[in-house]
Every structure is written in C-alpha cells, then in structure tokens.
mmCIF file of C-alpha atoms and ligand atoms in Angstrom:
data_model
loop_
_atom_site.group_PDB
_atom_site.id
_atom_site.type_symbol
_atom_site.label_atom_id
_atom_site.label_comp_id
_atom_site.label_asym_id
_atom_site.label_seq_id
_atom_site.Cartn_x
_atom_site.Cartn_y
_atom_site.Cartn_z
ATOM 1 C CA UNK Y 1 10.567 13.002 -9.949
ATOM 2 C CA UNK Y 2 12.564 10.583 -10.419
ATOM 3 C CA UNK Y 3 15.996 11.014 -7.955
ATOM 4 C CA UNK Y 4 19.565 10.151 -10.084
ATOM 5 C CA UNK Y 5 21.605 7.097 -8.684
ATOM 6 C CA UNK Y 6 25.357 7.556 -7.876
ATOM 7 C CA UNK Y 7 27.160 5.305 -10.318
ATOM 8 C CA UNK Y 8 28.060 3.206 -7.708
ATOM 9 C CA UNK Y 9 24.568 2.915 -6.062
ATOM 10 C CA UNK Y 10 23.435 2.407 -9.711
ATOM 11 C CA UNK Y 11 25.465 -0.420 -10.226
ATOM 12 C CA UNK Y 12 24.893 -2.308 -7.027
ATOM 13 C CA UNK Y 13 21.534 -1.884 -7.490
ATOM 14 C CA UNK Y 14 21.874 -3.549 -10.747
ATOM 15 C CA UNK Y 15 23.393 -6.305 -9.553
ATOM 16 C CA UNK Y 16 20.854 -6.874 -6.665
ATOM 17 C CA UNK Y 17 18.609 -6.522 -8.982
ATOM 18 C CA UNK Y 18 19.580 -9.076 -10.848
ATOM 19 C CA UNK Y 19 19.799 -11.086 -8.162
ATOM 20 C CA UNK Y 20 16.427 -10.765 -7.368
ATOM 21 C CA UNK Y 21 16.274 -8.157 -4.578
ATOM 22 C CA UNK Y 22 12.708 -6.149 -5.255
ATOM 23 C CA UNK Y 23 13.910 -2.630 -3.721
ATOM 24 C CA UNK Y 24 17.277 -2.994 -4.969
ATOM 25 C CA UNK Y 25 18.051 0.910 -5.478
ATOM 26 C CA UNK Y 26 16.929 1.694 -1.508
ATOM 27 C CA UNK Y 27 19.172 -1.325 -0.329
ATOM 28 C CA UNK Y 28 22.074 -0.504 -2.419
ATOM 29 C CA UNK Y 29 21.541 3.262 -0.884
ATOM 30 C CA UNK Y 30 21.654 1.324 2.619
ATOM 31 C CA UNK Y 31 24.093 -0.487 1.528
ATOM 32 C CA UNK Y 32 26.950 1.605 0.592
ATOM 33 C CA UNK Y 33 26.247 4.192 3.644
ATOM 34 C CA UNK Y 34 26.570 1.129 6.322
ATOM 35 C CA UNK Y 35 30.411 0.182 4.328
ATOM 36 C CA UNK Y 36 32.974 1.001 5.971
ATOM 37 C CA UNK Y 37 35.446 0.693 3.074
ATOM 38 C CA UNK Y 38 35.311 -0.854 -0.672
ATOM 39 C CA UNK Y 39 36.092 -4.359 0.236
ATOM 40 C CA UNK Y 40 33.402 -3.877 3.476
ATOM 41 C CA UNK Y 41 31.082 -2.678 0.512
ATOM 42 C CA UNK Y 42 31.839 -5.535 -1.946
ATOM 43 C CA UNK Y 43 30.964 -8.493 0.945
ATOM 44 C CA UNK Y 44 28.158 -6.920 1.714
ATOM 45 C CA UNK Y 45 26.716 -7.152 -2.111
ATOM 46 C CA UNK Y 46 28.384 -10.586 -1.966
ATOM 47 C CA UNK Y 47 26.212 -11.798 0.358
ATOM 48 C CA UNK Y 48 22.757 -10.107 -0.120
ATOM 49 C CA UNK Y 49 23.054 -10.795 -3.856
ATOM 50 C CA UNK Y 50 23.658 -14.544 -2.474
ATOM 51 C CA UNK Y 51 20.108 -14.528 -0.431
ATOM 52 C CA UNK Y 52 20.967 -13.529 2.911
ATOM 53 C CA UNK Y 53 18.653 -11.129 4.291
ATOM 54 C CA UNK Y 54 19.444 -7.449 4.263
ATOM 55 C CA UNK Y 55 19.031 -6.939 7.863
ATOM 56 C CA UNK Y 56 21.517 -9.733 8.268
ATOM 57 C CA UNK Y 57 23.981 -8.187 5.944
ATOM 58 C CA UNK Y 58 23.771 -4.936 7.868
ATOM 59 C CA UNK Y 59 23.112 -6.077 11.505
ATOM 60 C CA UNK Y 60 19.916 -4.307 11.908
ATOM 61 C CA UNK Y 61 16.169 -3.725 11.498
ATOM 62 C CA UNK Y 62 14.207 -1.252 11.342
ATOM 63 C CA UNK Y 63 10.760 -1.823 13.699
ATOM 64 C CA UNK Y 64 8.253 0.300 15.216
ATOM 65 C CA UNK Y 65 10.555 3.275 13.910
ATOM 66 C CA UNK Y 66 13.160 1.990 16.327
ATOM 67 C CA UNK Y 67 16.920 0.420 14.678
ATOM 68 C CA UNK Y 68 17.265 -2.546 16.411
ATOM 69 C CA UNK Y 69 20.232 -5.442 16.543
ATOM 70 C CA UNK Y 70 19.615 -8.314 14.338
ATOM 71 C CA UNK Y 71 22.255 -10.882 14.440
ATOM 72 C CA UNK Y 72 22.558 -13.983 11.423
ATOM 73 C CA UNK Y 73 20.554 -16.671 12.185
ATOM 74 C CA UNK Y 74 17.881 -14.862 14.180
ATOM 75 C CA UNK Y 75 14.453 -13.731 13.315
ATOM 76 C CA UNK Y 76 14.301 -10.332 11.859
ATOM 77 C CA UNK Y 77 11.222 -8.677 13.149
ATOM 78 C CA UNK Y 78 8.238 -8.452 10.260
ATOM 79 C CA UNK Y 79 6.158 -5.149 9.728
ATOM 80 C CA UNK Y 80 2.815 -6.985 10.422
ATOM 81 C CA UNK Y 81 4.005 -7.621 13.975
ATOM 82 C CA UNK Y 82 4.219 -3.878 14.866
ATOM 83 C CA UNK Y 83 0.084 -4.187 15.077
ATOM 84 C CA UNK Y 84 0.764 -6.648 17.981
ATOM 85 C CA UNK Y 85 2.522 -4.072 19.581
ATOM 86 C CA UNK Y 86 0.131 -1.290 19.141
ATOM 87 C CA UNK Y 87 -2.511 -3.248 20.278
ATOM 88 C CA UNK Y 88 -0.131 -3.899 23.451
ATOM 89 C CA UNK Y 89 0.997 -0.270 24.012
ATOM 90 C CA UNK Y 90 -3.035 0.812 24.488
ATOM 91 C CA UNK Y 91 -3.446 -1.709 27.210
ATOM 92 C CA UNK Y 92 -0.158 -1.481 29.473
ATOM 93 C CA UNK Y 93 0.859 1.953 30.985
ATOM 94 C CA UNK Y 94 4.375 2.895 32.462
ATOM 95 C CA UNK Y 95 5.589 1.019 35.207
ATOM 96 C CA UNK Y 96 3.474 -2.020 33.744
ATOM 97 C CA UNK Y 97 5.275 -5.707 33.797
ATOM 98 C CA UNK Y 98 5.523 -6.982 30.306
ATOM 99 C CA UNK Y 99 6.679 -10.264 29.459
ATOM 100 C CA UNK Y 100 7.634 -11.279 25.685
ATOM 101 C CA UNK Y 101 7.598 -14.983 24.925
ATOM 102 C CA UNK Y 102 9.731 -16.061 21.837
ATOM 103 C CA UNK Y 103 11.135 -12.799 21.713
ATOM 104 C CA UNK Y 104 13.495 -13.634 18.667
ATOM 105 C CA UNK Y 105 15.911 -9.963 18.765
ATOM 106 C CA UNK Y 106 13.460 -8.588 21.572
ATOM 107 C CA UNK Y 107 11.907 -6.140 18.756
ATOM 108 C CA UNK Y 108 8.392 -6.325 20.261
ATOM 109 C CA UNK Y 109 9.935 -5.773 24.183
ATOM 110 C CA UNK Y 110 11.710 -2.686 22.991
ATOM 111 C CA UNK Y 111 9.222 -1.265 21.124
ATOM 112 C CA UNK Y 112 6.302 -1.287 23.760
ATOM 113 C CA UNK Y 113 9.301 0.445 26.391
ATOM 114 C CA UNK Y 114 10.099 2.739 23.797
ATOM 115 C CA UNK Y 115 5.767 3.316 23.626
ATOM 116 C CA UNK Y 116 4.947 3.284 26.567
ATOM 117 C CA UNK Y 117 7.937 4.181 28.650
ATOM 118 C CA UNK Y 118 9.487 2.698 31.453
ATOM 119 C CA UNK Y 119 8.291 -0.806 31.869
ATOM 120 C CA UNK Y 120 9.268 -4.204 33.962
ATOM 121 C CA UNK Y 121 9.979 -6.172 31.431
ATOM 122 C CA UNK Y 122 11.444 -9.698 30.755
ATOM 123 C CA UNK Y 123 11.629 -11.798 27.398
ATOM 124 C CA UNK Y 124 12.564 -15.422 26.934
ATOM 125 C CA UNK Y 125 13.313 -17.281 23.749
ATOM 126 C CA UNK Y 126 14.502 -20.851 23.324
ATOM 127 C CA UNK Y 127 17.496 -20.099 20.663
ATOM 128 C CA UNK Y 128 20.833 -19.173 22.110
ATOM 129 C CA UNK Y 129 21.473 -16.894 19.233
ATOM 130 C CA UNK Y 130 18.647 -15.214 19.777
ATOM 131 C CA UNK Y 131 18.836 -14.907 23.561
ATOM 132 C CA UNK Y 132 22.325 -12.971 22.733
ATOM 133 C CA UNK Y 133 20.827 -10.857 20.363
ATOM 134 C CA UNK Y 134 17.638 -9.881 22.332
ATOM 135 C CA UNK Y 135 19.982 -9.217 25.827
ATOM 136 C CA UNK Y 136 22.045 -6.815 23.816
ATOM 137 C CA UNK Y 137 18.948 -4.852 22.734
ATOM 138 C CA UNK Y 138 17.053 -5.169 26.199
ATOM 139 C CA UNK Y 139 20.090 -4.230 27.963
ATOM 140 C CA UNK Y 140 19.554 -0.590 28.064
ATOM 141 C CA UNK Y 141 16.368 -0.853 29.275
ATOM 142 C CA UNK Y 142 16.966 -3.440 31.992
ATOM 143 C CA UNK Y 143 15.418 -5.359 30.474
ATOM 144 C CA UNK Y 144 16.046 -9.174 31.604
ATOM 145 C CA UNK Y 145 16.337 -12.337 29.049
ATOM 146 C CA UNK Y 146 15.563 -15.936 29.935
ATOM 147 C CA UNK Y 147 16.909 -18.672 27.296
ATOM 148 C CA UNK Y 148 14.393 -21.880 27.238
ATOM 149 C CA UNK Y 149 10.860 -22.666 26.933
ATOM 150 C CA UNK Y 150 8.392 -20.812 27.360
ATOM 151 C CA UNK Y 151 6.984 -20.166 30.909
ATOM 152 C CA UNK Y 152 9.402 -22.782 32.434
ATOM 153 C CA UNK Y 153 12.046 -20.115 33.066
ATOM 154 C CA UNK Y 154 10.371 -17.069 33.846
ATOM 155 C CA UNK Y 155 10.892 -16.194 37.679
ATOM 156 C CA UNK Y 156 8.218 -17.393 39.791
ATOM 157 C CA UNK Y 157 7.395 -14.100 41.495
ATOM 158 C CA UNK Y 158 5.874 -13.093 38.264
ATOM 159 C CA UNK Y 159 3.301 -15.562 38.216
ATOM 160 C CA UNK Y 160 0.033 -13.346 38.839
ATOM 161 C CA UNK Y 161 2.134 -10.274 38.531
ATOM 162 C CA UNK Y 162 2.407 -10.007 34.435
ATOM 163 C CA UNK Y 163 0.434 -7.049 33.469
ATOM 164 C CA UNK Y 164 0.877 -7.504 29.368
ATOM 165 C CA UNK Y 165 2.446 -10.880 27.926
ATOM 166 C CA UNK Y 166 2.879 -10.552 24.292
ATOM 167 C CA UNK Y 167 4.005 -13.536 21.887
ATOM 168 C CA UNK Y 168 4.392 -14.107 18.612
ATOM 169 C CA UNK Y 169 5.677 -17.966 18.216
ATOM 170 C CA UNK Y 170 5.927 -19.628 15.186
ATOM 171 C CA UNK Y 171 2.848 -20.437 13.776
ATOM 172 C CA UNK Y 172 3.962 -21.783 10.405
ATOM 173 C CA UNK Y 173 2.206 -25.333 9.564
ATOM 174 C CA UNK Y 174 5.154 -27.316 9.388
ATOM 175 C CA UNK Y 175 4.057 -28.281 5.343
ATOM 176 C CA UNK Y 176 3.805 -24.617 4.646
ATOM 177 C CA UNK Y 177 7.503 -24.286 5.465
ATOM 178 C CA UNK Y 178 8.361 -25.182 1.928
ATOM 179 C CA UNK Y 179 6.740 -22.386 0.459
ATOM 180 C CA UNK Y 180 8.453 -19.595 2.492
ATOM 181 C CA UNK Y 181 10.763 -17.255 0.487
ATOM 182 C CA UNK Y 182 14.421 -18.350 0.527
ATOM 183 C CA UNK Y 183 15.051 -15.784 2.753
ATOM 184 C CA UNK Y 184 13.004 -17.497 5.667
ATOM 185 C CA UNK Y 185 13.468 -20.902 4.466
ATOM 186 C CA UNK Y 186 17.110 -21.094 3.976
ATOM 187 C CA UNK Y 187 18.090 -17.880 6.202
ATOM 188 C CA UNK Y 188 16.036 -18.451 9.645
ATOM 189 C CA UNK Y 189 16.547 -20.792 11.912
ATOM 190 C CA UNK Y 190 13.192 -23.463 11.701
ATOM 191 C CA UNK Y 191 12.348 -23.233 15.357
ATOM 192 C CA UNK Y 192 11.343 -19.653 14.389
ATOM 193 C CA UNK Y 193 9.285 -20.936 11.846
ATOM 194 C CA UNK Y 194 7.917 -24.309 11.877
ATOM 195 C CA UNK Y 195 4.246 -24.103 14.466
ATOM 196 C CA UNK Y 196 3.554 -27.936 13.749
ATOM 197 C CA UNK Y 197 1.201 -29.998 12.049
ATOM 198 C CA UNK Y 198 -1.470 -27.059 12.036
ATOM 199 C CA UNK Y 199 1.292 -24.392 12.967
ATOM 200 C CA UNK Y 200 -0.557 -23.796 16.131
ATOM 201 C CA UNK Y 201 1.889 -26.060 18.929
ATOM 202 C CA UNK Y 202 3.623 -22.989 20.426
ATOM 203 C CA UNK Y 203 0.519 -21.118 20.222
ATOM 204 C CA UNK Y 204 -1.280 -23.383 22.319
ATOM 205 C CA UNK Y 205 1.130 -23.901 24.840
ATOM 206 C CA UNK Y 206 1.651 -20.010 25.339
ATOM 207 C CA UNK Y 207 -2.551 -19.878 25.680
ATOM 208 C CA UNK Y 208 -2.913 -22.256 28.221
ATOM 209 C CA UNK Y 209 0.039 -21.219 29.897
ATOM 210 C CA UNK Y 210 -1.183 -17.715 30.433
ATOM 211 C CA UNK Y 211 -3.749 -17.310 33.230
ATOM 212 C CA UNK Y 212 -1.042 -18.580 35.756
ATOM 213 C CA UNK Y 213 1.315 -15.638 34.984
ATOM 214 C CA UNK Y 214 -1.389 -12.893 34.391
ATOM 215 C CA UNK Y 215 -2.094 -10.222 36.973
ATOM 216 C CA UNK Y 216 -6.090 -9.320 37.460
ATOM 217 C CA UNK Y 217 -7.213 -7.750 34.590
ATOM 218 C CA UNK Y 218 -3.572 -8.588 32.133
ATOM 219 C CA UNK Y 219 -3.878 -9.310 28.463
ATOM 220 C CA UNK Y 220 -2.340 -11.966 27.080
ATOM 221 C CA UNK Y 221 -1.923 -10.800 22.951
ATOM 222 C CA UNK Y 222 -0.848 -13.124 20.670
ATOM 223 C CA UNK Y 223 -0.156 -13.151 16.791
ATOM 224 C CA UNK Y 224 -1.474 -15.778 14.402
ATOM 225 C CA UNK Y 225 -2.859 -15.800 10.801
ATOM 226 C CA UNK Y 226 -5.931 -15.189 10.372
ATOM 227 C CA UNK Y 227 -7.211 -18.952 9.158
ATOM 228 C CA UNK Y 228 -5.819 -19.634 12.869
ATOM 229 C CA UNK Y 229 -7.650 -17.050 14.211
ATOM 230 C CA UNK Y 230 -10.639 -18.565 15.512
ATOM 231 C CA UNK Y 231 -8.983 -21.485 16.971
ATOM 232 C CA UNK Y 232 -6.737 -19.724 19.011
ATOM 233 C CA UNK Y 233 -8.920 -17.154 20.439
ATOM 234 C CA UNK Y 234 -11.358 -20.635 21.267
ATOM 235 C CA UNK Y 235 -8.084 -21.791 23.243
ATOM 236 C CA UNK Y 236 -7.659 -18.493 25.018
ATOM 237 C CA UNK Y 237 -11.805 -18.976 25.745
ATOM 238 C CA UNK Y 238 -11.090 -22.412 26.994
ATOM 239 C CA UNK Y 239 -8.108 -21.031 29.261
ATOM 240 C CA UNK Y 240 -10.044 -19.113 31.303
ATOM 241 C CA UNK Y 241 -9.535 -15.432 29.603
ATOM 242 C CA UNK Y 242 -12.009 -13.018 28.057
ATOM 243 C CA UNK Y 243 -11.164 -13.451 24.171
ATOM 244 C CA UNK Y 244 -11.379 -11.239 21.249
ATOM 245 C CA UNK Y 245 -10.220 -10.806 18.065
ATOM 246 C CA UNK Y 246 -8.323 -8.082 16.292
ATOM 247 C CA UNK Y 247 -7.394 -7.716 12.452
ATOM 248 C CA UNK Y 248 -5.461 -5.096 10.391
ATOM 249 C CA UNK Y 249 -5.975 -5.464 6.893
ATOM 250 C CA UNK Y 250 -2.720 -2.800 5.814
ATOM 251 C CA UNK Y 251 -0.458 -4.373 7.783
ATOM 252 C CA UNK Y 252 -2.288 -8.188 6.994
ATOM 253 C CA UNK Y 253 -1.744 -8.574 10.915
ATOM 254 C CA UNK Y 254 -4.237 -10.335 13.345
ATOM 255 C CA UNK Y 255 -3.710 -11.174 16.683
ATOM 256 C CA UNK Y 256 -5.941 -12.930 19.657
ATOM 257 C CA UNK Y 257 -6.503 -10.835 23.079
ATOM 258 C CA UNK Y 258 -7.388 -12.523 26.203
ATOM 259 C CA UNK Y 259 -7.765 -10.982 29.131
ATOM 260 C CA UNK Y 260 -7.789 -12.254 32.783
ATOM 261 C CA UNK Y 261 -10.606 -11.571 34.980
ATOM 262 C CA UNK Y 262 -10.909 -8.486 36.905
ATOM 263 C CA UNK Y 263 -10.901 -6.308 33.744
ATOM 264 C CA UNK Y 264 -11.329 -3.071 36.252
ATOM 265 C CA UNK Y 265 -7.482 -3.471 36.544
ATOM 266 C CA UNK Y 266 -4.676 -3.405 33.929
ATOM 267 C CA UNK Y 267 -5.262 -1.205 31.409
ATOM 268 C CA UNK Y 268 -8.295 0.391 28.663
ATOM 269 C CA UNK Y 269 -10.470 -1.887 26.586
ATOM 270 C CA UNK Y 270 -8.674 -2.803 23.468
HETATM 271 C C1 SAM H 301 8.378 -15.920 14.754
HETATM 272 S S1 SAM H 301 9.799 -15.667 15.742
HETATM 273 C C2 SAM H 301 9.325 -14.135 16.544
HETATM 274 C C3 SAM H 301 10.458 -13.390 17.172
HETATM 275 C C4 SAM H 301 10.078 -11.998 17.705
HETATM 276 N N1 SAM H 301 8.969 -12.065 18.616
HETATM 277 C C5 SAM H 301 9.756 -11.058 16.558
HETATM 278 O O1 SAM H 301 8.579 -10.750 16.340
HETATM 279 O O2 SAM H 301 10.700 -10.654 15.871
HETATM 280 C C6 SAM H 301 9.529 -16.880 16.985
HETATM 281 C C7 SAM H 301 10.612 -16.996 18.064
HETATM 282 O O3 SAM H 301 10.152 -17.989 19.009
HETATM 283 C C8 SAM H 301 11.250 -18.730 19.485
HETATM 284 N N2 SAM H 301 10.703 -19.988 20.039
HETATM 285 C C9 SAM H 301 10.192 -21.045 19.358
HETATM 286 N N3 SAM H 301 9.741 -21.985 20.206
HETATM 287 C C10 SAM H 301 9.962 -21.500 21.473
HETATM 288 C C11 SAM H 301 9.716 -22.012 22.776
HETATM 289 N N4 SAM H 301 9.139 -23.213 22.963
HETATM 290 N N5 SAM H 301 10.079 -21.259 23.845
HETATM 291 C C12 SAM H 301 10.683 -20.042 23.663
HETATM 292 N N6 SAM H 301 10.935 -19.514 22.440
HETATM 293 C C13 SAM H 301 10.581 -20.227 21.360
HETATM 294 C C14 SAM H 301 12.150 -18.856 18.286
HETATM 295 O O4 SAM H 301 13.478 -19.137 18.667
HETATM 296 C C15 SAM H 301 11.983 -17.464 17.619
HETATM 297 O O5 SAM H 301 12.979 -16.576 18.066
#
C-alpha cells in the first residue's frame, strides 16, 4: 500500500523529481526532518535540486548501518564498499591494528570498530578536507588520522605490526571520468576519483607498499572493479602476499585479498 505524502513532502518531492533525483519522495522525507526551519528547508531543496549530493546537503551518510559525517567536497562512502568491510571484519578480531589508506570520511575505519569492536586503528588520506572529516568521525574511537600519501606518513612502529590494511583508492581510468554521474563528476573532488591511465596508479602503489607494514599472517584487502581484478590481485602475487579474489554480485563489489606469510596468525581464512 501505497503510504500518502504530506503536502509539503509531496511537493518537494516533485520538485526533486523534476530535477532529476530518482528517490525523490524518501529524500524529500529526509529532507524536511533534517530542516531546522522553512528557510533551512528551502536551501536544502535549493541545492539538491541543483546536483549536489544528498549526503552533502544533509552532512551525513548512511554506511554499514552506521550515520556517519560527510562534509562537501569529500567522498561519500558507496554501498558496494560495505563488502570490503565485511570481508575485513571476518579476518581482524578485537584488539587487531587496522590501518585505512585513502580513507575519504573514515566510513570503512568506523565501520570495522563498530564490527568488530575495539580496534588500533589509524587512517590516512591525502585531501585536507577529508582528513577533517575522517578525524571528526574517528575521534570517538581514538582513532588517529594522518593527512598525505599513502604509507609515507604512517608511524614507523607500525611497519610489521598492521594486522588488517584496508583501501579503497581511486581506481577510476582517468578517460572514464567523463562518464561519471554529475554527482561524482562535478561534486567530488578528482583525486577521489581519477586512478590514472588504467585507473590502477593508487592501487599499485598501496600493493606494493603492503608487505612492509603487514604483521605475519595480515591481509591487505583492497577494492577494484572487477575488469581490474586480475591485475591487481597479479600485483599483490608479485608483492610477496598470498592473493585471492572475492566478488559480490548484489552489491557489484569485488575486492583483492593478500595475505602475508605466516597465515597461522591474524585472523580465519577469508
Ligand atoms: C574512492 S575515495 C574512498 C574514500 C573512503 N575509503 C570511502 O570508501 O568512502 C578515495 C580516497 O583516496 C584519497 N587519496 C587519493 N590518492 C591518495 C594518496 N596518494 N594517498 C592518500 N589518500 C589518497 C582521496 O582523497 C579519497 O578520499
């Protein structure tokens, strides 16, 4: 049965329909209980009727179940990547240290604490905006934030101590870009986006990076498409680790596992 709109609801989801928006009645729902008053109400339609996403326009995300900051200009966390973090959650237990590279808001780091329960945990990104966003969702679980590249500003007394390191970089080919919706295109910043000529560059780097970082028997998991697949899990092969594959055809999600040697240690077969 069909449930009956508000006329107010009903008319904001009109106009977000219009505008293009596919589950306009649920956001204007969202919408009009996040407003604070009319004129709060009426920017808010402004500016998701103009393209910005709707976690943007309300400051939040839903992932793994968990509400989450998500500030402009930072990556909001996608539904496919909540495989990555199942897949993580079976392999670390509670007291494990976790490491999230290119941790955009820090969805993935929050939602494997929130899984698993207390872990060490440290995320870096390279975006400022970002690094703000993720250290005010990490903060209540002490969790620590590093803004730059990649391994070069974790601590060094993690190096052989990471127990689960989970990215997901951009892997976008840099001439796929164009074909993103407007909402990733025009609304996220590129260096969230754009993986290089063959959208693998940060993906590589994080691979070969790993086996310095990983404890005996850690698992590196990464996220990648699935045409990238192969390739990746070939560089996590070539980087010393034990490599497998891992697809989930609901959630369109795949993502590479390697796994350091001394498997005896660190956690169940994935
Ligand atoms: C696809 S987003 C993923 C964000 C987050 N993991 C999530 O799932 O919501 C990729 C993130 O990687 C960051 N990034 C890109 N290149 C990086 C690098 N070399 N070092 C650290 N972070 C990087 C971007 O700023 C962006 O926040």
């Amino acid at each position: 049965m069909a449930l009956s709109l508000s006329p107010a609801v009903a008319s904001i989801a009109a106009r977000l329909r219009a505008a293009g928006c596919v589950f306009a009645e649920d956001e204007a729902r969202l919408l009009v209980s996040a407003a604070r008053t009319p004129a709060e109400l009426d920017d808010m339609v402004d500016r998701r009727a103009g393209g910005l996403p709707l976690e943007h326009v309300l400051g939040w995300a839903e992932f793994c179940g968990l509400r989450l900051a998500v500030d402009p200009g930072v990556f909001v966390p996608r539904p496919r990547t909540e495989f990555l973090v199942r897949r993580a959650a079976a392999l670390a237990r509670p007291g494990a240290v976790v490491v999230d590279l290119c941790c955009g808001s820090g969805a993935m780091g929050m939602a494997l604490a929130a899984a698993v329960g207390p872990v060490e945990l440290h995320a870096v990104d390279l975006d400022p905006a970002a690094v703000r966003c993720a250290r005010r969702n990490l903060a209540p679980l002490g969790g620590q934030v590093y803004e730059g590249d990649l391994y070069a500003v974790l601590p060094a007394a993690l190096r052989g101590r990471v127990d689960v390191l989970v990215a997901s970089p951009p892997y976008v080919p840099t001439g796929a870009i164009g074909l993103l919706p407007p909402e990733a295109r025009v609304h996220e910043p590129r260096v969230a986006l754009d993986g290089g000529a063959d959208g693998l560059d940060v993906v590589r780097r994080v691979v070969a990076g790993a086996s310095g970082w990983l404890a005996p028997g850690g698992h590196l998991l990464v996220e990648t498409s699935e045409g990238q697949a192969r390739e990746t899990a070939e560089a996590a092969a070539r980087a010393g680790l034990a490599a497998r594959l891992t697809y989930d055809e609901e959630l369109d999600a795949t993502a590479v596992i390697g796994t350091s040697a001394d498997g005896a240690r660190g956690g169940r077969p994935g």
